PDB file of C-alpha atoms in Angstrom:
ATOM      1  CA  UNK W1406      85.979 124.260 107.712  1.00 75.00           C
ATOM      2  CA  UNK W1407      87.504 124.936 104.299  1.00 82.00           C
ATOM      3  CA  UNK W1408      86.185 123.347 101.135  1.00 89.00           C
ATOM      4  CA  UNK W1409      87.446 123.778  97.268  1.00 93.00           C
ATOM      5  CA  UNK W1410      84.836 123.038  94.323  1.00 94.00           C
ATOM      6  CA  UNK W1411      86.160 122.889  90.873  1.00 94.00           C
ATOM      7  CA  UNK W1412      82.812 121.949  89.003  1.00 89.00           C
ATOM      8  CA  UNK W1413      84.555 120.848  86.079  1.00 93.00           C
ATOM      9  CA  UNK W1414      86.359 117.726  85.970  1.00 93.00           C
ATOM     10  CA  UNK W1415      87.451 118.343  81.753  1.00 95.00           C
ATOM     11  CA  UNK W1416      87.776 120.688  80.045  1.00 97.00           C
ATOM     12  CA  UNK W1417      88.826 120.441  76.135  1.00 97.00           C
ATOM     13  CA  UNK W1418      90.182 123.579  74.613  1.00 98.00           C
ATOM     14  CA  UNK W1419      91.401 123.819  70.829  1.00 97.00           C
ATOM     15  CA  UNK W1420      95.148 125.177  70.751  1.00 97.00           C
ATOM     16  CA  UNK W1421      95.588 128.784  70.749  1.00 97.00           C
ATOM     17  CA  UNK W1422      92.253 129.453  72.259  1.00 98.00           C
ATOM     18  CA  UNK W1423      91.029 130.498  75.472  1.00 98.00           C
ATOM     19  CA  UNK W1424      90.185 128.786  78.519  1.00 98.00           C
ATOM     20  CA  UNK W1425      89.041 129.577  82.090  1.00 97.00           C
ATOM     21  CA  UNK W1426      89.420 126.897  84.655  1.00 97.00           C
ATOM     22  CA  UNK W1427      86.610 127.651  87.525  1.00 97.00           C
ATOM     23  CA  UNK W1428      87.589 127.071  91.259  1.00 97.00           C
ATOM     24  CA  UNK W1429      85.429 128.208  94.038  1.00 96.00           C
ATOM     25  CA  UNK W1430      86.418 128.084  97.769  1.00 94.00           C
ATOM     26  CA  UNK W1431      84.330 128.085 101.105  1.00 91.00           C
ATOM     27  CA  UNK W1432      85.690 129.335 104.584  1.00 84.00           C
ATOM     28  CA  UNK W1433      84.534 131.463 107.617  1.00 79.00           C
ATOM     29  CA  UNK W1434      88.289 133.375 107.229  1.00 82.00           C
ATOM     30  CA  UNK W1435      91.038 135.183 105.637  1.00 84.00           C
ATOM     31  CA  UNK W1436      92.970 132.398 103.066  1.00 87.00           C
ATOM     32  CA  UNK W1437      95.426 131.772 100.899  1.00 91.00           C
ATOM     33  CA  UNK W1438      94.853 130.760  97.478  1.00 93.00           C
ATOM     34  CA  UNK W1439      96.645 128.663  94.880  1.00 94.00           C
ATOM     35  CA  UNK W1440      96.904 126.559  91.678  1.00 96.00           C
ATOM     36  CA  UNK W1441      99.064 123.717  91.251  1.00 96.00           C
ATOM     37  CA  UNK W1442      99.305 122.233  87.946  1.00 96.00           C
ATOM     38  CA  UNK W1443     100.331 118.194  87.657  1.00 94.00           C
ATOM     39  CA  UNK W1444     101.632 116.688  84.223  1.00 93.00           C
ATOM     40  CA  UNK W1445     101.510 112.637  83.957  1.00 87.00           C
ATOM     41  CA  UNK W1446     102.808 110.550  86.903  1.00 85.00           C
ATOM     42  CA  UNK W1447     104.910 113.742  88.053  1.00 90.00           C
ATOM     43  CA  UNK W1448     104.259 115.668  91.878  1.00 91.00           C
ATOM     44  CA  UNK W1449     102.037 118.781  91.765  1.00 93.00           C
ATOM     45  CA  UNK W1450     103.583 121.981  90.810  1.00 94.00           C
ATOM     46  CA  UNK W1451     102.622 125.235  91.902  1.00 93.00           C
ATOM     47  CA  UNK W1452     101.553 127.582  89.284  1.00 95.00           C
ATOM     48  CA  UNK W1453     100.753 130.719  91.144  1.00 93.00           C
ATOM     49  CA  UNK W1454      99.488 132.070  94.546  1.00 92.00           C
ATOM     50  CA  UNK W1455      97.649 134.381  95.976  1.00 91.00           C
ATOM     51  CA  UNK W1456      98.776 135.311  99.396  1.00 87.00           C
ATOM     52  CA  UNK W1457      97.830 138.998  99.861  1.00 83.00           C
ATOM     53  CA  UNK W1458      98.137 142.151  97.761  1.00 85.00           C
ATOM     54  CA  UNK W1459      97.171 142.564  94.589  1.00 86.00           C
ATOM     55  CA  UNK W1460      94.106 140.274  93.451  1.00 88.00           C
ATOM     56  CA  UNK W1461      95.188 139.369  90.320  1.00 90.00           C
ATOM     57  CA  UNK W1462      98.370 137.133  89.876  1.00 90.00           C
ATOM     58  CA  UNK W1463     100.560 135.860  86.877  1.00 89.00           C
ATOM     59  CA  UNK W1464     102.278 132.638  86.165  1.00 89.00           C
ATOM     60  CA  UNK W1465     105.373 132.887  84.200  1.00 83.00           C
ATOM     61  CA  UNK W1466     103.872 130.873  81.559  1.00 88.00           C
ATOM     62  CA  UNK W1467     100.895 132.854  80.567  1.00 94.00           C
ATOM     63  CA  UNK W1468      98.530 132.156  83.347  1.00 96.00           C
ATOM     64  CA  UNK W1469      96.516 134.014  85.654  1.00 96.00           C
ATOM     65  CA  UNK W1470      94.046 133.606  88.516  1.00 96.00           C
ATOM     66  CA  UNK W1471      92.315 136.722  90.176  1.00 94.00           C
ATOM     67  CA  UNK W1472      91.006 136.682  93.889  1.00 93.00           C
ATOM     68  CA  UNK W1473      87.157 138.184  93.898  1.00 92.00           C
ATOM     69  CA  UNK W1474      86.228 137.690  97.428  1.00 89.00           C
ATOM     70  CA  UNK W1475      82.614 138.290  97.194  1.00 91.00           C
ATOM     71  CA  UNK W1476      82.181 135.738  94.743  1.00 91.00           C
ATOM     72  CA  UNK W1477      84.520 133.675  96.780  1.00 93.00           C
ATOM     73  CA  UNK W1478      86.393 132.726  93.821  1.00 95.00           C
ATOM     74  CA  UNK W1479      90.163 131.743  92.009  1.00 96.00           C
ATOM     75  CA  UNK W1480      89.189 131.264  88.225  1.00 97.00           C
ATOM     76  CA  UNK W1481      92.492 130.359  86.575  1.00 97.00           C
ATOM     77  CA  UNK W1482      92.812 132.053  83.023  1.00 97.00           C
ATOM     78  CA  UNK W1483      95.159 132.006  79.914  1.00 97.00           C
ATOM     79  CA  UNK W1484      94.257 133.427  76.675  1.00 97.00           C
ATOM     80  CA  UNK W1485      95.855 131.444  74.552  1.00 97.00           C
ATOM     81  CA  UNK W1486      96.931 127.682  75.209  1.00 97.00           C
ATOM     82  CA  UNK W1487      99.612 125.558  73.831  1.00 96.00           C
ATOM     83  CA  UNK W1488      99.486 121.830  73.945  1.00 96.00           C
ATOM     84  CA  UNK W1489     101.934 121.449  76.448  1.00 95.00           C
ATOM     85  CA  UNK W1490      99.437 122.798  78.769  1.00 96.00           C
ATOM     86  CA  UNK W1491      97.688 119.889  78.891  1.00 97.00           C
ATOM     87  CA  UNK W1492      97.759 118.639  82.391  1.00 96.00           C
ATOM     88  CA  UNK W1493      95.153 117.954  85.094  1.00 96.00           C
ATOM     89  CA  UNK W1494      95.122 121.657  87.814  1.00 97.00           C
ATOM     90  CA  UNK W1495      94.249 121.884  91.077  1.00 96.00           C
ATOM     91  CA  UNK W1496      93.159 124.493  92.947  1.00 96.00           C
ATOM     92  CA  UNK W1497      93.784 124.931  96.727  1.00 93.00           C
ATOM     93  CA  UNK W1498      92.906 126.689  99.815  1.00 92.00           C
ATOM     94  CA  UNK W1499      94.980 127.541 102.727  1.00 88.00           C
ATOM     95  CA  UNK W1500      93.255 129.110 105.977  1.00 83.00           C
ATOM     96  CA  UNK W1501      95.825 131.679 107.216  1.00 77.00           C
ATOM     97  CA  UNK W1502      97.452 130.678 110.313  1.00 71.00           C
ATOM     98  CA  UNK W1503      96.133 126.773 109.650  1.00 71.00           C
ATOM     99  CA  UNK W1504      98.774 124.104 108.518  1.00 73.00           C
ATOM    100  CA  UNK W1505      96.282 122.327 106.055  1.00 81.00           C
ATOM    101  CA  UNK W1506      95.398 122.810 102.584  1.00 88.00           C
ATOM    102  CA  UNK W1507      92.334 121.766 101.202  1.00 89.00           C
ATOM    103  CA  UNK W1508      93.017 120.878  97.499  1.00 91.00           C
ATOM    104  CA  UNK W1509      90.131 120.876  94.947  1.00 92.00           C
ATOM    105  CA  UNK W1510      89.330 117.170  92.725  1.00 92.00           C
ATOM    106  CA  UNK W1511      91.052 119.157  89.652  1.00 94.00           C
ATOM    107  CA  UNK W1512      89.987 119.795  86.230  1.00 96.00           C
ATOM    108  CA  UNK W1513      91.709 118.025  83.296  1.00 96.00           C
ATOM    109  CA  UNK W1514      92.604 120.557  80.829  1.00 97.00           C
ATOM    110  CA  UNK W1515      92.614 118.926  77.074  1.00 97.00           C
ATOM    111  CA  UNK W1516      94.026 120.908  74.758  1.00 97.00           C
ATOM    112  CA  UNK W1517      93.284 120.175  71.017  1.00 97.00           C
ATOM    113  CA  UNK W1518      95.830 120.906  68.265  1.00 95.00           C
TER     114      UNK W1518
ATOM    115  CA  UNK C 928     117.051 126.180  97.986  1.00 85.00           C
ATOM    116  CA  UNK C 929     114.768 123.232  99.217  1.00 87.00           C
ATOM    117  CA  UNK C 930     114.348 120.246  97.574  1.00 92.00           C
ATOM    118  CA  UNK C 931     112.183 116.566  98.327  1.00 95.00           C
ATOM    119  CA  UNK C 932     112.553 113.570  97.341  1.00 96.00           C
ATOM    120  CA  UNK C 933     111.029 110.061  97.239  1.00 97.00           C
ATOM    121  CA  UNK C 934     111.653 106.778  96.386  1.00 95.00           C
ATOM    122  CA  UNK C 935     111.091 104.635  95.532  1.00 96.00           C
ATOM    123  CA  UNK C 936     109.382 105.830  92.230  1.00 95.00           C
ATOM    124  CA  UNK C 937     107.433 102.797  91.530  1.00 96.00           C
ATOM    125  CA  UNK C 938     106.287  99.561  93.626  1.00 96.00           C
ATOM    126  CA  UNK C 939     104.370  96.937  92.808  1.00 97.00           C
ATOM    127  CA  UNK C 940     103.423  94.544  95.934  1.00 97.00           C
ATOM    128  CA  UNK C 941     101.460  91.887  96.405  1.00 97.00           C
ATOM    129  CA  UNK C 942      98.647  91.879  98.868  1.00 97.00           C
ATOM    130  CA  UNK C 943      99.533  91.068 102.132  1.00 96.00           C
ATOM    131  CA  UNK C 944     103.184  92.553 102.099  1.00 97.00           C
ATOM    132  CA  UNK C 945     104.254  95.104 104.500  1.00 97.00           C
ATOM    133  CA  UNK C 946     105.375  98.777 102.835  1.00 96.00           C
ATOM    134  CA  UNK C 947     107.658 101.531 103.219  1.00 97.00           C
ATOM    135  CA  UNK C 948     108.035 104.614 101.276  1.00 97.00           C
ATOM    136  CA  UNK C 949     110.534 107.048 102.632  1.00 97.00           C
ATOM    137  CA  UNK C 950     110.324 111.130 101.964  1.00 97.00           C
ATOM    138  CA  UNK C 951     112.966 113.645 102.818  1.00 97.00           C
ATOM    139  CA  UNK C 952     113.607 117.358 102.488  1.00 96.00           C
ATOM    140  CA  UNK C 953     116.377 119.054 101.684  1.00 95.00           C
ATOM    141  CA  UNK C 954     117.369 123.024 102.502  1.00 93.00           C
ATOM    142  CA  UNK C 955     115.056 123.673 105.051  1.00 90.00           C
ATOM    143  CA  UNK C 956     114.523 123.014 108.676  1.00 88.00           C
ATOM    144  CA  UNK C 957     111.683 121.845 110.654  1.00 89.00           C
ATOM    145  CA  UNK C 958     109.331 121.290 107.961  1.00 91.00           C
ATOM    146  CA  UNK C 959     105.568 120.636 107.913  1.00 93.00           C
ATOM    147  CA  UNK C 960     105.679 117.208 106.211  1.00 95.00           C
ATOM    148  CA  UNK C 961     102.886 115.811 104.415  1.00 95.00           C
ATOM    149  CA  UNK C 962     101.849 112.500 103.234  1.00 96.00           C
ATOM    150  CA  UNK C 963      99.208 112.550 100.384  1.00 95.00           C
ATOM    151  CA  UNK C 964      97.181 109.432  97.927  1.00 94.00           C
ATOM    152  CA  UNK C 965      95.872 110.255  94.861  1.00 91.00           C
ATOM    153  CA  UNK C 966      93.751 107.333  93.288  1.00 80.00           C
ATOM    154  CA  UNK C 967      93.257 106.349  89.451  1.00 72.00           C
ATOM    155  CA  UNK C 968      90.218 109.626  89.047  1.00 66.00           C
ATOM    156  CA  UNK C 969      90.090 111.200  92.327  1.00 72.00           C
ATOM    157  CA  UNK C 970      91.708 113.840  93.958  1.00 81.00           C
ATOM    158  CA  UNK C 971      94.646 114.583  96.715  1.00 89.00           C
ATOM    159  CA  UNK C 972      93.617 112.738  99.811  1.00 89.00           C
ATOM    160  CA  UNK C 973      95.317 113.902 102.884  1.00 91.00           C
ATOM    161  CA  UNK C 974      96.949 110.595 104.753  1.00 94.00           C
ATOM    162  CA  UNK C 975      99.127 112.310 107.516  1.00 94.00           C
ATOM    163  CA  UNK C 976     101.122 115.038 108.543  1.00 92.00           C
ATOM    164  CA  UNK C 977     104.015 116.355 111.142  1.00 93.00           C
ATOM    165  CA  UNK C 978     104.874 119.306 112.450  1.00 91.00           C
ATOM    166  CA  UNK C 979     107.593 118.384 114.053  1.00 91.00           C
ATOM    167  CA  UNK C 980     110.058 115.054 115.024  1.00 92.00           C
ATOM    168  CA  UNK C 981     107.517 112.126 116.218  1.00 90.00           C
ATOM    169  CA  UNK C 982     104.630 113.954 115.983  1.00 92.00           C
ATOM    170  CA  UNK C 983     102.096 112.509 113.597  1.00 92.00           C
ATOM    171  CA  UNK C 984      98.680 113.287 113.009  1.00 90.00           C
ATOM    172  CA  UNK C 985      96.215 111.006 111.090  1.00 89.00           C
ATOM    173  CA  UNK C 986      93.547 112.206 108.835  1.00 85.00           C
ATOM    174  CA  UNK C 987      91.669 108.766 107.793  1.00 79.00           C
ATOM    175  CA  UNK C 988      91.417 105.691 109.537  1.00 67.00           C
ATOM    176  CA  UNK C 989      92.991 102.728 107.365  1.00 78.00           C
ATOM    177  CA  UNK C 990      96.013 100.558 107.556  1.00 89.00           C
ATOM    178  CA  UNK C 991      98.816 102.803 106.694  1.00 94.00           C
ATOM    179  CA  UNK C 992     101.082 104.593 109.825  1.00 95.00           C
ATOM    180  CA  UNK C 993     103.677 107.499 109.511  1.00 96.00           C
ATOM    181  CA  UNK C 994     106.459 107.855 111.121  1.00 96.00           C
ATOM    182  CA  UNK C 995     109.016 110.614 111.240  1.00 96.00           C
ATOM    183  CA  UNK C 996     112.355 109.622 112.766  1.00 94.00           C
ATOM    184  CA  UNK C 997     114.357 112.758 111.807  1.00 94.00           C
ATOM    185  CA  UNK C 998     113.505 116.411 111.564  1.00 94.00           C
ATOM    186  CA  UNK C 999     113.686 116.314 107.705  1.00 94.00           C
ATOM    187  CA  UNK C1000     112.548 112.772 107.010  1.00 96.00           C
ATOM    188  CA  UNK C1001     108.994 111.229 106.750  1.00 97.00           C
ATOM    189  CA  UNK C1002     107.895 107.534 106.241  1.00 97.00           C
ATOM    190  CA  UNK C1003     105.017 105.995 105.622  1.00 97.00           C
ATOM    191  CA  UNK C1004     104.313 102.231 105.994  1.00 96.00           C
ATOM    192  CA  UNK C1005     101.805  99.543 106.319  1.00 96.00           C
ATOM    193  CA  UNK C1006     102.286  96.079 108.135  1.00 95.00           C
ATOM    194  CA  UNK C1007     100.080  93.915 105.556  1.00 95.00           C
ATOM    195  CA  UNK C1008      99.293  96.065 101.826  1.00 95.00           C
ATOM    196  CA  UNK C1009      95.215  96.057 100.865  1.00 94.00           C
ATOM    197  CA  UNK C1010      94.409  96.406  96.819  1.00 94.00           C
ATOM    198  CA  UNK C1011      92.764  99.706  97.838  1.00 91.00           C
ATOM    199  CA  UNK C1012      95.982 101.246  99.015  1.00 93.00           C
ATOM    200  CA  UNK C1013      96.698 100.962  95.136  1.00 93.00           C
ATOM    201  CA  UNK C1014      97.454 104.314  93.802  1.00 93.00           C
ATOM    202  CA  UNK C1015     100.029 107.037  93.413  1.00 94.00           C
ATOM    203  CA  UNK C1016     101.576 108.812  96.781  1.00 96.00           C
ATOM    204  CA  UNK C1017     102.713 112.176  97.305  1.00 96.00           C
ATOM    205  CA  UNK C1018     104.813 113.563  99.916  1.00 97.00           C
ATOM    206  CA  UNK C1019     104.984 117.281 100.888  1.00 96.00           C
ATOM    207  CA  UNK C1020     106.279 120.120 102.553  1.00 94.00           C
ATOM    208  CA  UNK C1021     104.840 123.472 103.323  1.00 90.00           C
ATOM    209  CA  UNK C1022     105.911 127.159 104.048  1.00 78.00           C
ATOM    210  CA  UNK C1023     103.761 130.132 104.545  1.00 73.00           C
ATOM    211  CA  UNK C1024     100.568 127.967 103.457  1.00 74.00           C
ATOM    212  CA  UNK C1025     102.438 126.728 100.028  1.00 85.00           C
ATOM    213  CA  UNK C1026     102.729 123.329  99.883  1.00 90.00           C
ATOM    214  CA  UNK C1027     105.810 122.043  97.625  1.00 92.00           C
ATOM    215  CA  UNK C1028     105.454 118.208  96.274  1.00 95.00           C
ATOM    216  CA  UNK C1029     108.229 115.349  95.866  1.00 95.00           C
ATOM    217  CA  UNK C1030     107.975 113.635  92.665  1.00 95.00           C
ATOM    218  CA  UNK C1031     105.459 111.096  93.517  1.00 95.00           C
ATOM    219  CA  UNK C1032     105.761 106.856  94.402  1.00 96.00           C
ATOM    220  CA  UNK C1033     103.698 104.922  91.841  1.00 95.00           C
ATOM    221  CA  UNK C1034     102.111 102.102  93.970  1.00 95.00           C
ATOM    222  CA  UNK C1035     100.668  98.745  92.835  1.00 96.00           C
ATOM    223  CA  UNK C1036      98.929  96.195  94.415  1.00 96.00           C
ATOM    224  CA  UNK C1037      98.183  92.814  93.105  1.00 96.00           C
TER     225      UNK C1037
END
């Protein structure tokens, strides 16, 4: 079975800094990956996927998660945030083939002007 | 392109009373539809889902039943509302392992 741990439930980041957003999946085969971001009482967004390809993929607002399969990890990145980036992300994992996703319990991202 | 929707937005019931929130999808055919709760500081909690017309699987055992009468539209009800069914529900569709969220029904019980 799948399983998505994202050990950090907040995460306060001044404005214009850096942050990292750790997600770590568990599954016995091939997946798809993703990051869905959700701002106050609205649905869940997606942000970016990784389906296959290229390991390393790009939101079109600055963000980007890379695939490292031996660590069996999606870290979502940005180098700079802005404060209308704060909003609570989940990451996800899809089993190819499966019909479920398995959504982590998200990380609140705080970001401090 | 595909859109989904979901109303209504917000619904406060008192406990006891039955509930219905309706999802549908628009732009696509035969969906995988999705019905998700999220409660006040936890995560996505997967309630049901269909892959096709009348076929409903359940993923926790509780009051609440899905139904899906037409190929593009997915209900969820409950005959008599608990205060734990308090919370904010999500429907969804999915393609190619993406799932793509309505807009969310804010639901309160009292």
């Amino acid at each position: 079975a799948q399983s998505v741990t994202q050990l950090d439930s907040q995460v306060p980041v001044f404005e214009e800094a850096p942050v990292e957003l750790r997600c770590n999946y568990s599954s016995s085969v091939s997946v798809y990956l993703f990051w869905y971001v959700q701002y106050p009482n609205q649905g869940l967004q997606l942000l970016l996927k990784y389906l296959s390809g290229s390991t390393l993929v790009e939101s079109i607002n600055g963000f980007e998660a890379e695939f490292n399969k031996s660590q069996t990890s999606f870290h979502l990145r940005k180098p700079s945030v802005h404060i209308s980036d704060t909003a609570e992300y989940f990451c996800a994992v899809s089993e190819r083939g499966y019909q479920k996703v398995t959504f982590g319990t998200g990380t609140k991202l705080q970001v401090i002007p | 392109s595909q859109t989904i929707h979901q109303w209504p937005a917000t619904l406060v019931q008192p406990v006891g009373s039955p509930l219905s929130l309706e999802c549908t999808v628009e732009g696509t055919s035969n969906p995988n539809l999705y019905w998700y709760r999220q409660a006040a500081g936890r995560g996505l909690q997967l309630l049901f889902y269909s892959v096709g017309i009348g076929q409903i699987s359940s993923e926790v055992p509780q009051n609440l039943s899905a139904s899906r009468p037409q190929d593009r539209q997915f209900i969820l009800s409950s005959k008599k509302l608990l205060l734990s069914d308090s919370g904010f529900y999500l429907c969804a569709w999915s393609q190619t392992g993406m799932q793509f969220f309505g807009p969310g029904t804010r639901l309160t019980v009292l």
